[in-house]
Amino acid sequence: MFSKACEYGIKATIYIAANSIDGKRISLKGIAKHIDSPEAFTAKILQILARERVVNSVRGINGGFEIDKHRIQDIVLADIVNAIDGDAIYKNCGLGLKECSEARPCPVHDKFKIVRNNLKSLLETTNVKSLAMEVDSGLAFLKL
Amino acid sequence: MFSKACEYGIKATIYIAANSIDGKRISLKGIAKHIDSPEAFTAKILQILARERVVNSVRGINGGFEIDKHRIQDIVLADIVNAIDGDAIYKNCGLGLKECSEARPCPVHDKFKIVRNNLKSLLETTNVKSLAMEVDSGLAFLKL
DNA sequence: ACAAAACAGGATAATTTTATCTTAATTTAA
DNA sequence: TTAAATTAAGATAAAATTATCCTGTTTTGT
Ligand code: FES
Ligand code: FES
């Protein structure tokens, strides 16, 4: 469904958010360990998310990643997915036609569009704060 | 969403079905041309689908691919997706956890499961015959 | 029997995705 | 001011996916 990069990006962001809620900044190493992802690859993904202003990065000793407390509730999954995988998952034809359109639909267009829109609204309405709080309270998990 | 291989497999199967309804067998070359897919790669995918008995292959002059007329209505998209991409799309965790489970869910589990089940039922209830007929009647398209 | 058409299967190659490594820049604390 | 911790960025490598090529086998018409 999502690329590995995107999966790591989502998990990392949730973990950063969970820490930011507690006022803690967290290092790449800590993130990779906690979400069980390859460190260097995760660094690349966090670079993207930092450039796209989904997370803040701070260099130097005691540096790491964080999210402004008052912004956490405004970040939705779609922000992360868009930054990493782009909008293909919303826009592309399920059968790979060059364009997904009503005018020249593929055979699964009508049905596929519904699933795709469900996914889209899931991503656009799910904010990172609620997910981070689930993790914080031990109701949801980021690895294994 | 689906792999390229799976996209080609679905389109090829629909096109074979559309021809089989008219009692016509169609060659690999004809299929690849019509669905705009790389011929040799499509051959590999049709090999899989033939092994899994989704389509029949016939060798030799006037050979090609076909589907038993009375079976067309029984083939659903899930048969094709399962043969090529396996069941990962139904079973795997959206965030890549090793197991998707209620006991140890990832933060998006509840919401993701709904989308995934929608997709599952779409694939399990959409038969190739109806799609082939849409293509036949010019209501849906397999390329461009 | 033979040649041609067509699929099967194995080997190889190109591309994309995933992952790692190395060096540079930044920040802080001692 | 120097050393250590930390992210940034570019280069490289490994793995997976996608695509092609070549040879073999089957079938049919002549
Ligand atoms: S044309 Fe295929 S999903 Fe819209
Ligand atoms: S555990 Fe992640 S989708 Fe079920």
Short mmCIF file of C-alpha atoms (C1' of nucleotides) and ligand atoms in Angstrom, two decimals:
data_model
loop_
_atom_site.label_atom_id
_atom_site.label_comp_id
_atom_site.label_asym_id
_atom_site.label_seq_id
_atom_site.Cartn_x
_atom_site.Cartn_y
_atom_site.Cartn_z
CA MET A 1 0.00 0.00 0.00
CA PHE A 2 2.57 2.54 1.13
CA SER A 3 6.27 2.40 0.32
CA LYS A 4 8.65 1.31 3.06
CA ALA A 5 9.92 4.90 3.14
CA CYS A 6 6.41 6.10 3.84
CA GLU A 7 5.79 3.50 6.52
CA TYR A 8 8.96 4.57 8.32
CA GLY A 9 7.99 8.20 7.86
CA ILE A 10 4.59 7.71 9.43
CA LYS A 11 5.92 5.71 12.36
CA ALA A 12 8.76 8.15 12.94
CA THR A 13 6.43 11.12 12.90
CA ILE A 14 4.06 9.48 15.35
CA TYR A 15 6.93 8.68 17.67
CA ILE A 16 8.36 12.18 17.41
CA ALA A 17 4.89 13.56 18.14
CA ALA A 18 4.46 11.28 21.14
CA ASN A 19 7.71 12.64 22.54
CA SER A 20 6.99 16.24 21.65
CA ILE A 21 3.74 16.05 23.58
CA ASP A 22 5.89 15.29 26.61
CA GLY A 23 8.24 18.13 25.68
CA LYS A 24 11.01 15.75 24.70
CA ARG A 25 13.21 15.98 21.63
CA ILE A 26 14.34 12.63 20.26
CA SER A 27 17.41 11.63 18.25
CA LEU A 28 17.51 9.72 14.98
CA LYS A 29 19.10 6.81 16.79
CA GLY A 30 16.31 6.76 19.35
CA ILE A 31 13.67 6.91 16.65
CA ALA A 32 15.17 4.14 14.53
CA LYS A 33 15.52 1.92 17.58
CA HIS A 34 11.99 2.55 18.74
CA ILE A 35 10.26 2.02 15.41
CA ASP A 36 12.69 -0.72 14.36
CA SER A 37 13.83 0.91 11.11
CA PRO A 38 17.23 1.16 9.39
CA GLU A 39 18.92 4.21 10.82
CA ALA A 40 20.53 5.73 7.72
CA PHE A 41 17.45 5.22 5.61
CA THR A 42 15.29 6.74 8.30
CA ALA A 43 17.62 9.73 8.31
CA LYS A 44 16.88 10.33 4.63
CA ILE A 45 13.17 10.19 5.22
CA LEU A 46 13.35 12.55 8.19
CA GLN A 47 15.35 14.91 6.00
CA ILE A 48 12.44 15.02 3.59
CA LEU A 49 9.92 15.51 6.36
CA ALA A 50 12.06 18.27 7.84
CA ARG A 51 12.33 20.02 4.46
CA GLU A 52 8.56 19.78 4.09
CA ARG A 53 8.19 21.20 7.60
CA VAL A 54 6.33 18.20 8.92
CA VAL A 55 8.95 17.86 11.64
CA ASN A 56 11.70 20.16 12.93
CA SER A 57 15.26 19.01 13.02
CA VAL A 58 17.87 20.39 15.39
CA ARG A 59 21.55 19.72 14.86
CA GLY A 60 24.34 19.36 17.37
CA ILE A 61 24.55 17.91 20.82
CA ASN A 62 21.11 17.36 22.31
CA GLY A 63 19.77 17.79 18.83
CA GLY A 64 17.22 15.55 17.21
CA PHE A 65 13.68 15.82 15.93
CA GLU A 66 10.60 17.43 17.37
CA ILE A 67 7.28 18.94 16.38
CA ASP A 68 6.01 22.26 17.67
CA LYS A 69 3.55 21.38 20.37
CA HIS A 70 0.77 23.55 19.01
CA ARG A 71 1.19 22.12 15.50
CA ILE A 72 0.91 18.43 16.37
CA GLN A 73 -2.86 18.39 16.15
CA ASP A 74 -2.78 20.01 12.71
CA ILE A 75 -0.58 17.37 11.09
CA VAL A 76 -2.53 14.64 9.34
CA LEU A 77 -1.33 11.42 7.77
CA ALA A 78 -1.89 12.88 4.32
CA ASP A 79 0.85 15.45 5.02
CA ILE A 80 3.35 12.66 5.55
CA VAL A 81 2.21 10.47 2.68
CA ASN A 82 2.19 13.43 0.32
CA ALA A 83 5.71 14.44 1.29
CA ILE A 84 7.12 10.97 0.74
CA ASP A 85 4.99 9.07 -1.78
CA GLY A 86 3.31 12.01 -3.46
CA ASP A 87 -0.29 11.97 -4.57
CA ALA A 88 -0.15 8.87 -6.76
CA ILE A 89 -2.20 6.85 -4.31
CA TYR A 90 -5.09 9.31 -4.64
CA LYS A 91 -4.84 10.13 -8.31
CA ASN A 92 -3.47 7.19 -10.26
CA CYS A 93 -5.59 4.65 -12.03
CA GLY A 94 -5.77 1.32 -10.22
CA LEU A 95 -4.89 -0.49 -13.42
CA GLY A 96 -2.10 1.87 -14.41
CA LEU A 97 -3.81 3.79 -17.21
CA LYS A 98 -1.94 7.01 -17.87
CA GLU A 99 -4.81 9.07 -16.55
CA CYS A 100 -7.68 8.19 -14.29
CA SER A 101 -10.72 9.92 -15.72
CA GLU A 102 -14.47 9.65 -15.90
CA ALA A 103 -14.31 10.25 -19.62
CA ARG A 104 -12.13 7.24 -20.31
CA PRO A 105 -12.37 5.00 -17.26
CA CYS A 106 -10.73 1.63 -16.80
CA PRO A 107 -13.05 -1.28 -15.99
CA VAL A 108 -12.53 -0.98 -12.22
CA HIS A 109 -12.68 2.81 -12.08
CA ASP A 110 -16.05 3.23 -10.34
CA LYS A 111 -15.39 0.70 -7.64
CA PHE A 112 -11.75 1.54 -7.21
CA LYS A 113 -12.49 5.21 -6.83
CA ILE A 114 -14.60 4.53 -3.79
CA VAL A 115 -11.83 2.63 -2.02
CA ARG A 116 -9.31 5.25 -3.03
CA ASN A 117 -11.51 8.03 -1.69
CA ASN A 118 -12.02 6.15 1.55
CA LEU A 119 -8.28 5.96 1.90
CA LYS A 120 -7.90 9.59 1.01
CA SER A 121 -10.34 10.75 3.61
CA LEU A 122 -8.76 8.42 6.17
CA LEU A 123 -5.40 10.05 5.55
CA GLU A 124 -6.78 13.57 5.47
CA THR A 125 -8.82 13.28 8.64
CA THR A 126 -6.48 11.27 10.84
CA ASN A 127 -4.26 13.57 12.82
CA VAL A 128 -0.94 12.55 14.23
CA LYS A 129 -1.82 13.73 17.71
CA SER A 130 -4.55 11.16 18.24
CA LEU A 131 -2.26 8.41 17.00
CA ALA A 132 0.59 9.58 19.21
CA MET A 133 -1.69 9.53 22.23
CA GLU A 134 -2.76 5.96 21.48
CA VAL A 135 0.88 4.96 21.41
CA ASP A 136 1.57 6.90 24.57
CA SER A 137 -1.22 5.19 26.43
CA GLY A 138 -0.13 1.75 25.28
CA LEU A 139 -3.19 1.11 23.14
CA ALA A 140 -1.19 0.98 19.92
CA PHE A 141 2.31 -0.07 18.97
CA LEU A 142 5.01 1.00 16.55
CA LYS A 143 7.01 -2.17 16.22
CA LEU A 144 6.92 -5.98 16.09
CA MET B 1 -1.63 -0.16 -4.91
CA PHE B 2 -1.02 -3.16 -7.13
CA SER B 3 2.30 -4.13 -8.67
CA LYS B 4 2.80 -3.50 -12.37
CA ALA B 5 2.74 -7.25 -12.84
CA CYS B 6 -0.67 -7.39 -11.23
CA GLU B 7 -2.01 -4.49 -13.29
CA TYR B 8 -0.95 -6.23 -16.48
CA GLY B 9 -2.39 -9.47 -15.21
CA ILE B 10 -5.78 -7.93 -14.52
CA LYS B 11 -5.94 -6.13 -17.86
CA ALA B 12 -4.79 -9.20 -19.76
CA THR B 13 -7.35 -11.40 -18.06
CA ILE B 14 -10.15 -8.96 -18.80
CA TYR B 15 -9.11 -8.78 -22.43
CA ILE B 16 -8.84 -12.56 -22.73
CA ALA B 17 -12.28 -12.85 -21.15
CA ALA B 18 -13.73 -10.28 -23.53
CA ASN B 19 -12.46 -12.36 -26.45
CA SER B 20 -13.47 -15.67 -24.95
CA ILE B 21 -17.04 -14.42 -24.62
CA ASP B 22 -16.97 -14.04 -28.39
CA GLY B 23 -15.42 -17.48 -28.73
CA LYS B 24 -12.07 -16.07 -29.79
CA ARG B 25 -8.65 -17.16 -28.59
CA ILE B 26 -6.09 -14.39 -28.49
CA SER B 27 -2.30 -14.46 -28.77
CA LEU B 28 0.22 -12.95 -26.38
CA LYS B 29 1.16 -10.45 -29.05
CA GLY B 30 -2.43 -9.38 -29.47
CA ILE B 31 -2.90 -9.04 -25.73
CA ALA B 32 0.25 -6.99 -25.19
CA LYS B 33 -0.69 -4.71 -28.04
CA HIS B 34 -4.21 -4.21 -26.83
CA ILE B 35 -3.42 -3.53 -23.19
CA ASP B 36 -0.20 -1.67 -24.03
CA SER B 37 2.13 -3.83 -21.95
CA PRO B 38 5.65 -5.16 -22.54
CA GLU B 39 5.25 -8.43 -24.39
CA ALA B 40 7.90 -10.58 -22.71
CA PHE B 41 6.94 -9.44 -19.23
CA THR B 42 3.29 -10.06 -19.98
CA ALA B 43 4.24 -13.57 -21.08
CA LYS B 44 5.68 -14.25 -17.62
CA ILE B 45 2.54 -13.05 -15.94
CA LEU B 46 0.29 -15.10 -18.19
CA GLN B 47 2.45 -18.11 -17.40
CA ILE B 48 1.61 -17.62 -13.73
CA LEU B 49 -2.07 -17.13 -14.44
CA ALA B 50 -2.09 -20.26 -16.61
CA ARG B 51 -0.37 -22.29 -13.89
CA GLU B 52 -2.95 -21.05 -11.40
CA ARG B 53 -5.70 -22.00 -13.86
CA VAL B 54 -7.06 -18.48 -14.12
CA VAL B 55 -6.57 -18.65 -17.88
CA ASN B 56 -5.88 -21.49 -20.30
CA SER B 57 -2.88 -21.38 -22.57
CA VAL B 58 -2.69 -23.24 -25.84
CA ARG B 59 0.62 -23.72 -27.63
CA GLY B 60 1.37 -23.99 -31.30
CA ILE B 61 -0.02 -22.29 -34.35
CA ASN B 62 -3.38 -20.69 -33.65
CA GLY B 63 -2.51 -20.99 -29.99
CA GLY B 64 -2.92 -18.26 -27.44
CA PHE B 65 -4.92 -17.64 -24.30
CA GLU B 66 -8.55 -18.20 -23.50
CA ILE B 67 -10.92 -18.83 -20.61
CA ASP B 68 -13.56 -21.53 -20.58
CA LYS B 69 -16.79 -19.77 -21.38
CA HIS B 70 -18.70 -21.17 -18.45
CA ARG B 71 -15.92 -20.24 -16.03
CA ILE B 72 -15.63 -16.55 -16.91
CA GLN B 73 -18.35 -15.51 -14.55
CA ASP B 74 -16.70 -17.37 -11.68
CA ILE B 75 -13.36 -15.61 -11.92
CA VAL B 76 -13.07 -12.61 -9.63
CA LEU B 77 -10.34 -10.01 -9.38
CA ALA B 78 -9.15 -11.56 -6.14
CA ASP B 79 -8.17 -14.70 -8.05
CA ILE B 80 -5.82 -12.67 -10.21
CA VAL B 81 -4.40 -10.52 -7.43
CA ASN B 82 -3.85 -13.57 -5.25
CA ALA B 83 -2.03 -15.41 -7.99
CA ILE B 84 0.34 -12.52 -8.70
CA ASP B 85 0.71 -10.33 -5.61
CA GLY B 86 -0.40 -12.86 -3.00
CA ASP B 87 -2.48 -11.94 0.00
CA ALA B 88 -0.24 -9.19 1.41
CA ILE B 89 -2.72 -6.48 0.45
CA TYR B 90 -5.38 -8.10 2.63
CA LYS B 91 -3.26 -9.30 5.51
CA ASN B 92 -0.28 -7.01 6.00
CA CYS B 93 -0.17 -4.15 8.45
CA GLY B 94 -0.46 -0.76 6.79
CA LEU B 95 2.58 0.44 8.70
CA GLY B 96 4.64 -2.66 8.07
CA LEU B 97 4.44 -4.31 11.50
CA LYS B 98 5.37 -7.96 11.22
CA GLU B 99 1.85 -9.00 12.03
CA CYS B 100 -1.44 -7.17 11.82
CA SER B 101 -3.38 -8.15 14.91
CA GLU B 102 -6.08 -6.88 17.20
CA ALA B 103 -3.94 -7.84 20.17
CA ARG B 104 -1.04 -5.62 19.18
CA PRO B 105 -2.39 -3.13 16.64
CA CYS B 106 -0.48 -0.31 15.03
CA PRO B 107 -1.93 3.19 15.46
CA VAL B 108 -3.81 3.11 12.15
CA HIS B 109 -5.05 -0.45 12.48
CA ASP B 110 -8.76 0.22 13.09
CA LYS B 111 -9.13 2.72 10.29
CA PHE B 112 -6.86 0.96 7.89
CA LYS B 113 -8.64 -2.34 8.35
CA ILE B 114 -11.84 -0.81 7.07
CA VAL B 115 -10.23 0.41 3.85
CA ARG B 116 -8.43 -2.87 3.42
CA ASN B 117 -11.65 -4.82 3.88
CA ASN B 118 -13.43 -2.58 1.40
CA LEU B 119 -10.73 -3.38 -1.09
CA LYS B 120 -10.90 -7.05 -0.25
CA SER B 121 -14.61 -7.25 -0.82
CA LEU B 122 -14.28 -5.22 -4.01
CA LEU B 123 -11.78 -7.76 -5.34
CA GLU B 124 -13.75 -10.76 -4.12
CA THR B 125 -17.08 -9.64 -5.52
CA THR B 126 -16.04 -8.17 -8.85
CA ASN B 127 -16.15 -10.82 -11.52
CA VAL B 128 -14.16 -10.62 -14.68
CA LYS B 129 -17.19 -11.19 -16.86
CA SER B 130 -18.87 -7.93 -15.93
CA LEU B 131 -15.63 -6.04 -16.53
CA ALA B 132 -15.09 -7.75 -19.87
CA MET B 133 -18.57 -6.80 -20.97
CA GLU B 134 -17.98 -3.16 -20.07
CA VAL B 135 -14.88 -3.23 -22.23
CA ASP B 136 -16.74 -4.99 -25.00
CA SER B 137 -19.49 -2.41 -25.02
CA GLY B 138 -17.05 0.49 -25.07
CA LEU B 139 -17.95 1.76 -21.61
CA ALA B 140 -14.50 1.03 -20.20
CA PHE B 141 -10.98 0.98 -21.59
CA LEU B 142 -7.80 -1.01 -21.11
CA LYS B 143 -5.22 1.46 -22.33
CA LEU B 144 -4.18 5.10 -22.51
"C1'" DA C 1 8.56 -34.84 -42.39
"C1'" DC C 2 9.05 -30.03 -42.20
"C1'" DA C 3 8.48 -25.31 -41.39
"C1'" DA C 4 6.15 -21.80 -39.09
"C1'" DA C 5 3.55 -19.95 -35.20
"C1'" DA C 6 3.05 -19.72 -30.72
"C1'" DC C 7 3.79 -20.47 -25.54
"C1'" DA C 8 7.39 -22.07 -21.63
"C1'" DG C 9 11.25 -21.34 -19.12
"C1'" DG C 10 15.80 -19.90 -17.91
"C1'" DA C 11 19.30 -16.27 -18.16
"C1'" DT C 12 20.29 -11.63 -18.25
"C1'" DA C 13 19.68 -6.63 -18.00
"C1'" DA C 14 17.64 -2.16 -16.62
"C1'" DT C 15 15.29 0.44 -13.31
"C1'" DT C 16 13.51 1.57 -8.89
"C1'" DT C 17 13.47 1.08 -4.14
"C1'" DT C 18 15.73 0.23 -0.02
"C1'" DA C 19 19.80 0.53 2.62
"C1'" DT C 20 24.54 1.89 3.91
"C1'" DC C 21 28.79 4.61 4.14
"C1'" DT C 22 31.51 8.67 4.31
"C1'" DT C 23 32.30 13.38 4.93
"C1'" DA C 24 30.67 17.95 6.15
"C1'" DA C 25 28.17 21.22 8.97
"C1'" DT C 26 26.13 22.56 13.39
"C1'" DT C 27 25.57 22.92 18.23
"C1'" DT C 28 26.72 22.39 22.95
"C1'" DA C 29 29.35 21.49 26.93
"C1'" DA C 30 33.59 21.21 29.17
"C1'" DT D 1 38.64 26.47 21.82
"C1'" DT D 2 38.27 21.91 21.38
"C1'" DA D 3 35.88 17.54 21.46
"C1'" DA D 4 31.75 15.12 21.20
"C1'" DA D 5 27.12 14.53 19.60
"C1'" DT D 6 24.21 15.13 16.27
"C1'" DT D 7 21.81 16.06 11.60
"C1'" DA D 8 22.70 17.03 6.24
"C1'" DA D 9 24.03 15.53 2.03
"C1'" DG D 10 26.23 13.07 -1.51
"C1'" DA D 11 28.10 8.62 -3.08
"C1'" DT D 12 27.67 3.93 -3.23
"C1'" DA D 13 25.69 -0.68 -2.65
"C1'" DA D 14 22.18 -4.26 -2.20
"C1'" DA D 15 17.76 -5.99 -3.16
"C1'" DA D 16 13.44 -6.08 -5.48
"C1'" DT D 17 10.78 -5.20 -9.42
"C1'" DT D 18 10.26 -4.66 -14.14
"C1'" DA D 19 11.72 -5.77 -18.67
"C1'" DT D 20 14.21 -8.26 -22.41
"C1'" DC D 21 16.53 -12.04 -24.77
"C1'" DC D 22 17.46 -16.60 -26.11
"C1'" DT D 23 16.52 -21.35 -26.55
"C1'" DG D 24 13.33 -25.14 -26.14
"C1'" DT D 25 8.79 -27.33 -26.76
"C1'" DT D 26 4.25 -27.88 -28.72
"C1'" DT D 27 0.97 -27.66 -32.35
"C1'" DT D 28 -0.73 -27.29 -36.91
"C1'" DG D 29 -0.85 -26.76 -41.86
"C1'" DT D 30 1.52 -28.09 -45.95
S1 FES E 1 -9.36 5.02 -14.78
FE1 FES E 1 -8.69 3.35 -13.61
S2 FES E 1 -9.17 3.97 -11.63
FE2 FES E 1 -9.92 5.64 -12.78
S1 FES E 2 -1.58 -3.72 12.91
FE1 FES E 2 -1.27 -2.21 11.44
S2 FES E 2 -2.98 -2.47 10.16
FE2 FES E 2 -3.33 -3.95 11.67
#
